[in-house]
Coordinates of C-alpha atoms in Angstrom, one line a residue:
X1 CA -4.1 9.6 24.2
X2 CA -0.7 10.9 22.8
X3 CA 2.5 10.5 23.8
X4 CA 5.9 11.5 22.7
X5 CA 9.6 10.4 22.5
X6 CA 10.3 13.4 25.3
X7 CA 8.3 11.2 27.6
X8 CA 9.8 7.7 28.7
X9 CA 9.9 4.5 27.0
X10 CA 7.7 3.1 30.4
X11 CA 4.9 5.2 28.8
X12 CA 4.5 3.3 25.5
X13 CA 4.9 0.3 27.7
X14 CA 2.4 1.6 29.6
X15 CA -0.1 2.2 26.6
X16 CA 0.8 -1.4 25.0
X17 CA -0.5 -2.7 28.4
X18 CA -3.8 -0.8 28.1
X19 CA -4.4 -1.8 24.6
X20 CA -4.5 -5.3 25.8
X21 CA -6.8 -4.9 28.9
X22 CA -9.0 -3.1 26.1
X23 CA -9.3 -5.9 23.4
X24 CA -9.2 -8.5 26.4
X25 CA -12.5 -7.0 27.3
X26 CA -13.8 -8.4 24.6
X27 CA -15.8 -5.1 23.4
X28 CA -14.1 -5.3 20.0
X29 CA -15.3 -8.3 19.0
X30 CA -19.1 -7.2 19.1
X31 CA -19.8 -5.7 15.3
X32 CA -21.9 -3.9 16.3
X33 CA -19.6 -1.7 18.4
X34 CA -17.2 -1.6 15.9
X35 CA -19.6 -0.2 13.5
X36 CA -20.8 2.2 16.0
X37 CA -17.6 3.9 16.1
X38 CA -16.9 4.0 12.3
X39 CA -19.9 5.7 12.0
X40 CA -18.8 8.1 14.4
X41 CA -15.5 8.7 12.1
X42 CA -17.2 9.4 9.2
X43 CA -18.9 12.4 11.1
X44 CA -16.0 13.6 12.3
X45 CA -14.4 13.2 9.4
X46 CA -16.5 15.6 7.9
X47 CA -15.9 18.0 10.5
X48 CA -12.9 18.0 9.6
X49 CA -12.8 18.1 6.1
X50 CA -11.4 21.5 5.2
X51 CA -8.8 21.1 8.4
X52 CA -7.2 18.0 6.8
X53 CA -6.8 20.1 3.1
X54 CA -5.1 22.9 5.1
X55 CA -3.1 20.9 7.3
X56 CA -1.7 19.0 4.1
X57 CA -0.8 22.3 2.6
X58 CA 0.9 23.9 5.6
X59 CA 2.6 20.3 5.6
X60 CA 4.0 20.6 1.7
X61 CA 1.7 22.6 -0.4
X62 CA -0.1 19.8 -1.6
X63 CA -3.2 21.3 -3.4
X64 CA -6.5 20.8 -1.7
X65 CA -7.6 19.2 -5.0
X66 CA -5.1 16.4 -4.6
X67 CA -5.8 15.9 -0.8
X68 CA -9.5 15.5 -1.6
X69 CA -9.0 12.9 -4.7
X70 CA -5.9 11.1 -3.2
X71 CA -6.7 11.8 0.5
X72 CA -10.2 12.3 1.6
X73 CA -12.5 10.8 -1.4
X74 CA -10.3 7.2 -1.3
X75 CA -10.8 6.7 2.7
X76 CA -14.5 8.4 2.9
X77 CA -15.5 5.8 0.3
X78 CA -13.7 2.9 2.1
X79 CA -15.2 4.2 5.1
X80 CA -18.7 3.4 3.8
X81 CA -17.7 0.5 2.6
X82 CA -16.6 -0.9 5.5
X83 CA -19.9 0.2 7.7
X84 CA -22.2 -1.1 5.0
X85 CA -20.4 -4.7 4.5
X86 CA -18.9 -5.3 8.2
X87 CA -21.5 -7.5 9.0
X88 CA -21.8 -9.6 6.5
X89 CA -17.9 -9.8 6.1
X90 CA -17.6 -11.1 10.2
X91 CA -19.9 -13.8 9.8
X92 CA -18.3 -17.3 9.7
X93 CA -18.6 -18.7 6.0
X94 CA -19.3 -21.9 5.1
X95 CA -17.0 -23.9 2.8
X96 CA -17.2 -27.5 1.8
X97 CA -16.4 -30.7 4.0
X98 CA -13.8 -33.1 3.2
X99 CA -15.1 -36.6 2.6
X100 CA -12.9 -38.0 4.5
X101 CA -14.6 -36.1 7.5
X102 CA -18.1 -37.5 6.5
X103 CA -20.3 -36.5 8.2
X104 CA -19.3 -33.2 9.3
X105 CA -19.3 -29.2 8.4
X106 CA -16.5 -27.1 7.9
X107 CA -16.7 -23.0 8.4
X108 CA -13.9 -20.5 8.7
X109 CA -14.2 -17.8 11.3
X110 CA -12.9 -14.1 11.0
X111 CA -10.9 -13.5 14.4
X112 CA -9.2 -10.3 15.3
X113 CA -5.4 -10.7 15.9
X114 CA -5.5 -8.0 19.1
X115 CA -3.4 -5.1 19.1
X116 CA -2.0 -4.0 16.2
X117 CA 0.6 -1.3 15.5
X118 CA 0.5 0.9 12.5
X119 CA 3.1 3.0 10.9
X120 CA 2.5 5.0 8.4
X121 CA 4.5 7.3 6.0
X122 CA 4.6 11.4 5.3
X123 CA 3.7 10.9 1.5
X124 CA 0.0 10.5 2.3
X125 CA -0.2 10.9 5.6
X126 CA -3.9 11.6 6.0
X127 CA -4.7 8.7 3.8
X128 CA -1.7 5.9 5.0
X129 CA -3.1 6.1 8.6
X130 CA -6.7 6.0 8.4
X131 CA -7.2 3.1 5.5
X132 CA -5.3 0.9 7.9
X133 CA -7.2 1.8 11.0
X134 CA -10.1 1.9 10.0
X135 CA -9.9 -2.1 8.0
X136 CA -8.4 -2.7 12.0
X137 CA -11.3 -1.5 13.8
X138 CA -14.0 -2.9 11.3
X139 CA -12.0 -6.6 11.7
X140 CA -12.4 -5.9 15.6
X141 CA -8.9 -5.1 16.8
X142 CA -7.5 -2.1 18.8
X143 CA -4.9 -0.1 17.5
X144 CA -1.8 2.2 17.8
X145 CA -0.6 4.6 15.0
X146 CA 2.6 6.2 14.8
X147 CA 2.1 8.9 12.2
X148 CA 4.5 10.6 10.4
X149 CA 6.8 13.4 11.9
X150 CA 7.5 14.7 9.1
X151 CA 4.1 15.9 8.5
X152 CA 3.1 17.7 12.0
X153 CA 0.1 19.2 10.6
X154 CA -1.7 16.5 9.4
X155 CA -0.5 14.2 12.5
X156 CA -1.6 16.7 14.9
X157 CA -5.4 16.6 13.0
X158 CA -5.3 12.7 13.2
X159 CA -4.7 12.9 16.8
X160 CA -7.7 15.1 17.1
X161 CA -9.9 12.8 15.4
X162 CA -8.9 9.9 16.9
X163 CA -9.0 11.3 20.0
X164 CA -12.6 12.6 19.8
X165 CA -13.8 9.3 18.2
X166 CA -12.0 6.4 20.2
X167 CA -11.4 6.0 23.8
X168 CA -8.0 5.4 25.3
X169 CA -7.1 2.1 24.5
X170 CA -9.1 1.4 21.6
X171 CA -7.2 3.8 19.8
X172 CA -3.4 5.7 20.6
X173 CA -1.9 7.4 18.7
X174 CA 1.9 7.9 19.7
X175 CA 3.6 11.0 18.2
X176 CA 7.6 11.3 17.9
X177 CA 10.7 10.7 15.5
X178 CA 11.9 7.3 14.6
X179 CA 13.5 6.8 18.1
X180 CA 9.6 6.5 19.0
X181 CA 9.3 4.5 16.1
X182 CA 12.1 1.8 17.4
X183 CA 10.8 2.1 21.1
X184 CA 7.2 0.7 19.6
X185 CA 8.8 -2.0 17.4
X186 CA 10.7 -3.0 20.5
X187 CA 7.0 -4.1 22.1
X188 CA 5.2 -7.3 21.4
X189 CA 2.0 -6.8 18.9
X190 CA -0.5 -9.4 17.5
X191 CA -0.2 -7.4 14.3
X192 CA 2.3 -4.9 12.6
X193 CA 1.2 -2.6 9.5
X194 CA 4.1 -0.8 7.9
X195 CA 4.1 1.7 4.8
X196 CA 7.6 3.2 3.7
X197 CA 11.0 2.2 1.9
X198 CA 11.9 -0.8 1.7
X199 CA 15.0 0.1 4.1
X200 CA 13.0 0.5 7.0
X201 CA 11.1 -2.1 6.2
X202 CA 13.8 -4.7 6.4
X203 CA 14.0 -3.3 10.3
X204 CA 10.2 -3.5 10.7
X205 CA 10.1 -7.0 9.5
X206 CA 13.6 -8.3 11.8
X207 CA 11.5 -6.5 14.6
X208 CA 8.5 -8.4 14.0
X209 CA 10.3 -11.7 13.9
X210 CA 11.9 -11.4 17.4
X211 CA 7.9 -12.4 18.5
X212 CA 6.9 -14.0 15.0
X213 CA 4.3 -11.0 14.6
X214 CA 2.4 -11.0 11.2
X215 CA 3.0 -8.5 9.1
X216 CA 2.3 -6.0 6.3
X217 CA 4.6 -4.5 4.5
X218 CA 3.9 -1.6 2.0
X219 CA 7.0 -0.7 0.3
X220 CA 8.2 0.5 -3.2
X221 CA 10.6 0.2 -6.1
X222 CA 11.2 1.5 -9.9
X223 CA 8.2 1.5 -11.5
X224 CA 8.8 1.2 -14.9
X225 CA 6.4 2.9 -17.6
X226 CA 6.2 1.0 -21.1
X227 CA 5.6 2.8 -24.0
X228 CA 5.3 1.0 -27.7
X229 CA 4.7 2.3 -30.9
X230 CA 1.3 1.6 -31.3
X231 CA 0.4 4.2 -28.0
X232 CA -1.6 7.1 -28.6
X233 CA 1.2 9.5 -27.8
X234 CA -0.9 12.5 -26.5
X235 CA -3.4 10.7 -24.5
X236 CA -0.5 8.8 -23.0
X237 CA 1.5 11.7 -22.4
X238 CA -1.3 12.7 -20.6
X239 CA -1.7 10.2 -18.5
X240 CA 1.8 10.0 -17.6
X241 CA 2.7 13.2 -16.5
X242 CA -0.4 13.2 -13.9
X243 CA 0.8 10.2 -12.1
X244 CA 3.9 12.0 -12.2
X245 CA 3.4 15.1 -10.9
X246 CA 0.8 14.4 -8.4
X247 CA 2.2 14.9 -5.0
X248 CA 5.2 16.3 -6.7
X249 CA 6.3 12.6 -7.6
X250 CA 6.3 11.0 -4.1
X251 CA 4.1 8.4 -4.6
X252 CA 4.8 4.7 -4.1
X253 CA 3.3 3.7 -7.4
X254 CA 4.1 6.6 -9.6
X255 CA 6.1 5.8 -13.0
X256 CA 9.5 6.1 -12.2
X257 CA 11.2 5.7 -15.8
X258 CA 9.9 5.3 -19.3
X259 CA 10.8 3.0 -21.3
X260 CA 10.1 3.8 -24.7
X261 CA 10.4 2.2 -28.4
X262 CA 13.0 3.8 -30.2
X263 CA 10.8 4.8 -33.5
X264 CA 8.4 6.7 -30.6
X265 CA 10.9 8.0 -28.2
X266 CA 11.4 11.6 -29.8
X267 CA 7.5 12.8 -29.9
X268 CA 6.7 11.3 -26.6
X269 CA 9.3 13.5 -25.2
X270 CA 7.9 16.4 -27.1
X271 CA 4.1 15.6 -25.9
X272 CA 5.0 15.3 -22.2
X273 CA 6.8 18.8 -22.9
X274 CA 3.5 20.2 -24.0
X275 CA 1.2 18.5 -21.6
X276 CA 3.6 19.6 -18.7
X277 CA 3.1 23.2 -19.6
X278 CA -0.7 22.8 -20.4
X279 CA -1.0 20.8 -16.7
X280 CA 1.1 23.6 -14.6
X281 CA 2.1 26.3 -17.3
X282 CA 5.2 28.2 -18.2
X283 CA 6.1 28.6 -14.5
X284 CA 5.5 25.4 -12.4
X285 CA 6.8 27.1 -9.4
X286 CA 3.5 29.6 -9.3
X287 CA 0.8 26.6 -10.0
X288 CA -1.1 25.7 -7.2
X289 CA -1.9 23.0 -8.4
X290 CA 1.7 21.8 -7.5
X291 CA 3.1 20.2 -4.5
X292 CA 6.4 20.7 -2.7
X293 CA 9.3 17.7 -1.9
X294 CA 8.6 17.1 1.5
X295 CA 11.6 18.2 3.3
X296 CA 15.5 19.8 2.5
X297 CA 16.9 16.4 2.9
X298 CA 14.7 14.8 0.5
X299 CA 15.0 18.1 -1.7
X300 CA 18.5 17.8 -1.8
X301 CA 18.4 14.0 -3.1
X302 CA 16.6 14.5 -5.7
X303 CA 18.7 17.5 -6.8
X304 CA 21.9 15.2 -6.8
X305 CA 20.2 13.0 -9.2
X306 CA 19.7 15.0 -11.9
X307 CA 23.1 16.8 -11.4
X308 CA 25.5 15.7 -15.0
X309 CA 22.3 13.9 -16.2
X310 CA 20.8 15.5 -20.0
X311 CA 18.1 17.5 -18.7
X312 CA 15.4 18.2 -21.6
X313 CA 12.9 19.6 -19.2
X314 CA 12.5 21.6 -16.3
X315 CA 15.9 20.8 -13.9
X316 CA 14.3 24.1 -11.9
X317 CA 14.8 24.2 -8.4
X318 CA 14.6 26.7 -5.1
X319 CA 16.2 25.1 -1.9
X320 CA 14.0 27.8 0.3
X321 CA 11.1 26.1 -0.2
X322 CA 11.6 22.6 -1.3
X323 CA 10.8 23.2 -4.7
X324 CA 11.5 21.3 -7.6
X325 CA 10.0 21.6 -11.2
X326 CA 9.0 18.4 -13.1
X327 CA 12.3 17.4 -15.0
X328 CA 12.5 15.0 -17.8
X329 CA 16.0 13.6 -18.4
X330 CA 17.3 12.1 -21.6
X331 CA 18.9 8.4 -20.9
X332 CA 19.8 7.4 -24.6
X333 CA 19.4 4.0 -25.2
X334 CA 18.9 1.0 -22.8
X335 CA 21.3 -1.1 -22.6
X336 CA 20.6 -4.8 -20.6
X337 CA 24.2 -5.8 -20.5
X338 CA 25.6 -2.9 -18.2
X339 CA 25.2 -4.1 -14.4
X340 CA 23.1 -1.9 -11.9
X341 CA 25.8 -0.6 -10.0
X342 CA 27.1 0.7 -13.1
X343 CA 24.6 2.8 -14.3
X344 CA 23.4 6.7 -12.9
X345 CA 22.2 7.1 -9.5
X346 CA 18.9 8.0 -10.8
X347 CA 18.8 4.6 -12.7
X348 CA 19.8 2.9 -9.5
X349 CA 17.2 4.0 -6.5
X350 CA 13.8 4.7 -6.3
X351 CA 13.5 8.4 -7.3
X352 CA 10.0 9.3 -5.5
X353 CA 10.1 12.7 -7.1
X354 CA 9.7 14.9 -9.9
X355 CA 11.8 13.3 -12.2
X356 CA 11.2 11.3 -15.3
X357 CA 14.2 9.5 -17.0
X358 CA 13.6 8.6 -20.1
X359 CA 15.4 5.5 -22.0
X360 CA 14.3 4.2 -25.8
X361 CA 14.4 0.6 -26.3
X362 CA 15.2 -1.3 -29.1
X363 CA 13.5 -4.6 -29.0
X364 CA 10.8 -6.5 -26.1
X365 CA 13.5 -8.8 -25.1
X366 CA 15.8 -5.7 -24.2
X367 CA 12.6 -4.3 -21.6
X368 CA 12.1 -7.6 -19.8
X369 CA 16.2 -8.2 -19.6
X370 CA 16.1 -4.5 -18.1
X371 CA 13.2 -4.4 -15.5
X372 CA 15.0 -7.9 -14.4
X373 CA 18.1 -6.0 -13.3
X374 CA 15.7 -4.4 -10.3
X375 CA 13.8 -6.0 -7.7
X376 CA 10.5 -7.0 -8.0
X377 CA 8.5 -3.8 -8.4
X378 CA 5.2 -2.5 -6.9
X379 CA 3.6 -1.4 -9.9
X380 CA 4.4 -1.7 -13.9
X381 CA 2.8 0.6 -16.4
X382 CA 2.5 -0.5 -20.3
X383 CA 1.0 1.6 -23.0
X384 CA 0.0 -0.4 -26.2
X385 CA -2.2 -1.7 -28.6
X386 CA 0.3 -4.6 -28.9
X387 CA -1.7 -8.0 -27.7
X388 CA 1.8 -10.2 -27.5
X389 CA 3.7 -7.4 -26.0
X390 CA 0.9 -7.3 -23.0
X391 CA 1.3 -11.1 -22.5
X392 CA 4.7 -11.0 -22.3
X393 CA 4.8 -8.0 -19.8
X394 CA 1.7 -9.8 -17.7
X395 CA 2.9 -13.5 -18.2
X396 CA 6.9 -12.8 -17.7
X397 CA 7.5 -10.3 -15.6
X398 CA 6.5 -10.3 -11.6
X399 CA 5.2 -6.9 -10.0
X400 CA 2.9 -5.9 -7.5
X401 CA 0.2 -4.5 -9.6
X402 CA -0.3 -2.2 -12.7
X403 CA -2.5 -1.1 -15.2
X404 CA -2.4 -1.3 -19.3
X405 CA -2.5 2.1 -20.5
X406 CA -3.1 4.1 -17.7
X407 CA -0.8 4.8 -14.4
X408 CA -1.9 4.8 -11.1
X409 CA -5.3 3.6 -11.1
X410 CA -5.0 0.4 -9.9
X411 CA -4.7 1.9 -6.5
X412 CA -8.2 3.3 -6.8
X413 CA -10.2 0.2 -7.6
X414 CA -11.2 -1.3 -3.7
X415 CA -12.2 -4.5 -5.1
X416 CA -8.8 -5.0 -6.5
X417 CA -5.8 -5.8 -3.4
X418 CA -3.1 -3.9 -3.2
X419 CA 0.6 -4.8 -2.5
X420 CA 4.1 -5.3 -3.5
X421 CA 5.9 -8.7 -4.1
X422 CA 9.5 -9.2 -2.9
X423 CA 10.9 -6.2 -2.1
X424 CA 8.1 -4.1 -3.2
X425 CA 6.1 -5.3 -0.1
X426 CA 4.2 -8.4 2.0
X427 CA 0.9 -8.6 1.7
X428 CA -2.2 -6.8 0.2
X429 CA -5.1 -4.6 1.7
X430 CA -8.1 -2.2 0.0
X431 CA -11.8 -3.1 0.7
X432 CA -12.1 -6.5 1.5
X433 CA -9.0 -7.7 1.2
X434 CA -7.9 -5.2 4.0
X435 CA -10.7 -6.7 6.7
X436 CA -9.2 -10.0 5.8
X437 CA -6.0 -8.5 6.5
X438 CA -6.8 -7.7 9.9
X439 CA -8.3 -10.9 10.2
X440 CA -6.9 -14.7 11.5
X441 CA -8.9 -16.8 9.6
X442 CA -10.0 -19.3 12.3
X443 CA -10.6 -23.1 10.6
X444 CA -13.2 -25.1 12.3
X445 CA -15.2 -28.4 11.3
X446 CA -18.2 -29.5 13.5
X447 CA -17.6 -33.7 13.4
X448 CA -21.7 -35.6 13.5
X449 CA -21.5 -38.0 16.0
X450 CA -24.7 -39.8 14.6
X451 CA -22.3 -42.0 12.8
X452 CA -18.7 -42.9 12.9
X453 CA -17.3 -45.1 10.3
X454 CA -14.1 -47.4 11.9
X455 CA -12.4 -46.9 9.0
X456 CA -9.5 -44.4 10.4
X457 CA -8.9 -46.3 13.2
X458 CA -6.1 -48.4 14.7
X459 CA -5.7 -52.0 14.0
X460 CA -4.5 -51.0 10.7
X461 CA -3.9 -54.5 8.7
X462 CA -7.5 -55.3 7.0
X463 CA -8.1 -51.3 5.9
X464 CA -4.8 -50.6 3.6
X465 CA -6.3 -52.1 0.6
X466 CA -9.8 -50.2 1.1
X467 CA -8.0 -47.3 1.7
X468 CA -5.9 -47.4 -1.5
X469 CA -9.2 -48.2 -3.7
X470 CA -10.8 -44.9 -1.9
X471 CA -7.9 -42.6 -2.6
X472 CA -9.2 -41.6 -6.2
X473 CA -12.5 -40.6 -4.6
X474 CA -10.6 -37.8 -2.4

């Protein structure tokens, strides 16, 4: 079932409503059902394989390489996760009694929250709706996505699959702008799942409070990337520029500026220079192995942030079709004491593109007293042999996630959750941790009633004493 902003408001009222006779059935809460029908998505999802790589490209040239490492690969392996552990992970777990319960037991019990609404963004939009829904399903709720509508080719697939694997009411998926957006938010959910910038999350998270809905929110922030001089220059110019350039820079957790020691900073910016041409060649523009920013306005942000900046690589850029080559820009030297609001635009925001500024640092003290200027962010990136330099940056500074010489991979371990902190995001999901997500954790303790010691009972007077003696046994 699909509906648009062109039909009434009544109508996502009226698909709220059935989501609630459908979980109130109680269908969702057999596992066995559940896992039914995420068995049935993986072999759609097959099907559809080569329709989800073309829709992505029609969508912003992303290159069907990248769709099936950062799209299809990440949620068919979740998928299976989730059918092979399911089971195991809905069963009540045991934990141990209090004493002070004696005798009793004590197990916690994974309960769906109900109807849960997920929005998801046009950076990876294939990927950012089904990881969600499908951690929903598996944990027993129903579920309405709101995909992206900046990416009609990849929304109108999802609508397709979803279609042909749920029924109406399990699963809706509501199609429209972000007036449809706001008309969903306006209804009452048992759970809200949210991926985008941190400004609309701010109205996701008001929304949510009007009913006290639980939430998750996956945001962003400036990244910074860390380079010392004890980094292997190449390999880590290697390893930069791919989180870089994949998906043309829009991704949440791609490095957003280096920061790099001043006796390094020189042939770094010459390795990325070589790695850049050996990734995409003279001529980024005719790689298709390249993406494309996702739309003009976006195109024409990041063009304004580069504009007056000391451009030492690409800076290329072709308004007919979105395209803008990787650019590395020259920043000098950091320096901790200028406020934010003071510095370049593309020092200030979150780029989420192409774009790479690059600042040299003079000592460790300067890096944490500049990644304190920002928010929290979602990810930090360090490159170094340096064993104090990687305590400080784990023990000092607080981020969502990251990964010691490397970008990006964090996101690609299922074991590990993912999330922001402050305004990099609320909450964490991948593998487990995303079942648990869609999960109220229900506490329960099963009291004996072959024996009840008087102890805890009213009058009081003769028990005080006892009770202060027992206190160092709790």
């Amino acid at each position: 079932m699909t509906t648009s902003f062109q039909n009434s408001p009544n109508d996502l009222q009226a698909i709220s409503a059935r989501q609630k006779l459908f979980f109130n059935k109680g269908l969702t809460r057999d596992v066995h059902y559940r896992i039914l029908h995420l068995k049935r998505l993986k072999d759609v999802l097959l099907r559809y394989e080569e329709e989800i790589c073309d829709a992505l490209h029609r969508d912003f040239r992303k290159p069907a390489y990248e769709t099936e490492l950062s799209e299809f690969l990440i949620v068919l392996l979740e998928l299976k996760s989730l059918i092979k552990n399911c089971k195991s992970w809905a069963k009540p777990r045991y934990v141990l009694p209090s004493l002070v319960n004696f005798p009793s037991l004590s197990k916690i019990y994974k309960e769906p929250f109900g109807n849960v609404l997920i929005i998801a963004p046009w950076n990876y939009p294939f990927q950012l709706v089904m990881a969600p829904l499908m951690s929903a399903i598996a944990a027993g709720n129903t579920a309405v996505v709101k995909p992206s509508e900046l990416t009609p080719n990849t929304a109108s697939v999802l609508e397709k699959i979803i279609t042909e694997v749920f029924e109406p009411g399990y699963v809706d998926v509501v199609q429209g702008d972000a007036g449809v957006a706001k008309a969903l938010l306006n209804l009452k959910w048992d759970y809200l799942f949210f991926t985008g910038s941190s400004r609309v999350g701010k109205i996701v998270y008001e929304a949510a409070a009007k009913h006290l809905t639980p939430v998750t929110l996956e945001l962003g922030g400036k990244n910074p990337c860390i380079v010392d001089e004890t980094a292997p220059l190449e390999l880590t110019a290697k390893r930069i520029v791919w989180g870089k350039i994949v998906n043309a820079g829009q991704t949440c957790i791609a490095p957003d500026y280096l920061l790099v020691s001043e006796n390094s900073k020189d042939q770094l910016l010459a390795a990325l220079k070589t790695e850049l041409q050996r990734a995409l060649g003279p001529a980024p523009k005719e790689s298709p192995d390249y993406a494309r920013i996702i739309n003009q306005s976006n195109f024409e942000r990041l063009k304004g942030l580069i504009e007056d900046q000391q451009v030492v690589y690409g800076g290329d850029a072709d308004a007919s079709e979105n395209y803008l080559a990787p650019t590395i820009l020259d920043m000098g030297v950091l320096d901790p004491n200028i406020p934010l609001s003071e510095l370049p635009e593309v020092l200030q925001q979150e780029i989420f593109g192409p774009i790479l500024p690059v600042l040299s640092y003079k000592t460790h003290q300067d890096i944490q007293d500049w990644i304190e200027k920002y928010d929290k962010p979602l990810a930090v990136y360090l490159f170094s042999k340096n064993k104090a330099l990687k305590n400080k940056v784990l023990n000092e500074l607080s981020f969502g996630g990251g990964v010691i010489n490397d970008v990006v991979s964090q996101f690609l371990n299922p074991r590990l959750p993912f999330g922001g902190v402050g305004k990099s995001g609320l909450g964490a999901y991948h593998g487990r941790h995303s079942f648990d997500t869609f999960s109220h954790q229900k506490s329960i303790v099963y009291k004996a009633t072959w024996l009840d010691l008087n102890i805890r009972y009213a009058p009081y007077s003769k028990k005080l004493k006892f009770l202060k003696r027992f206190k160092k046994y709790f």
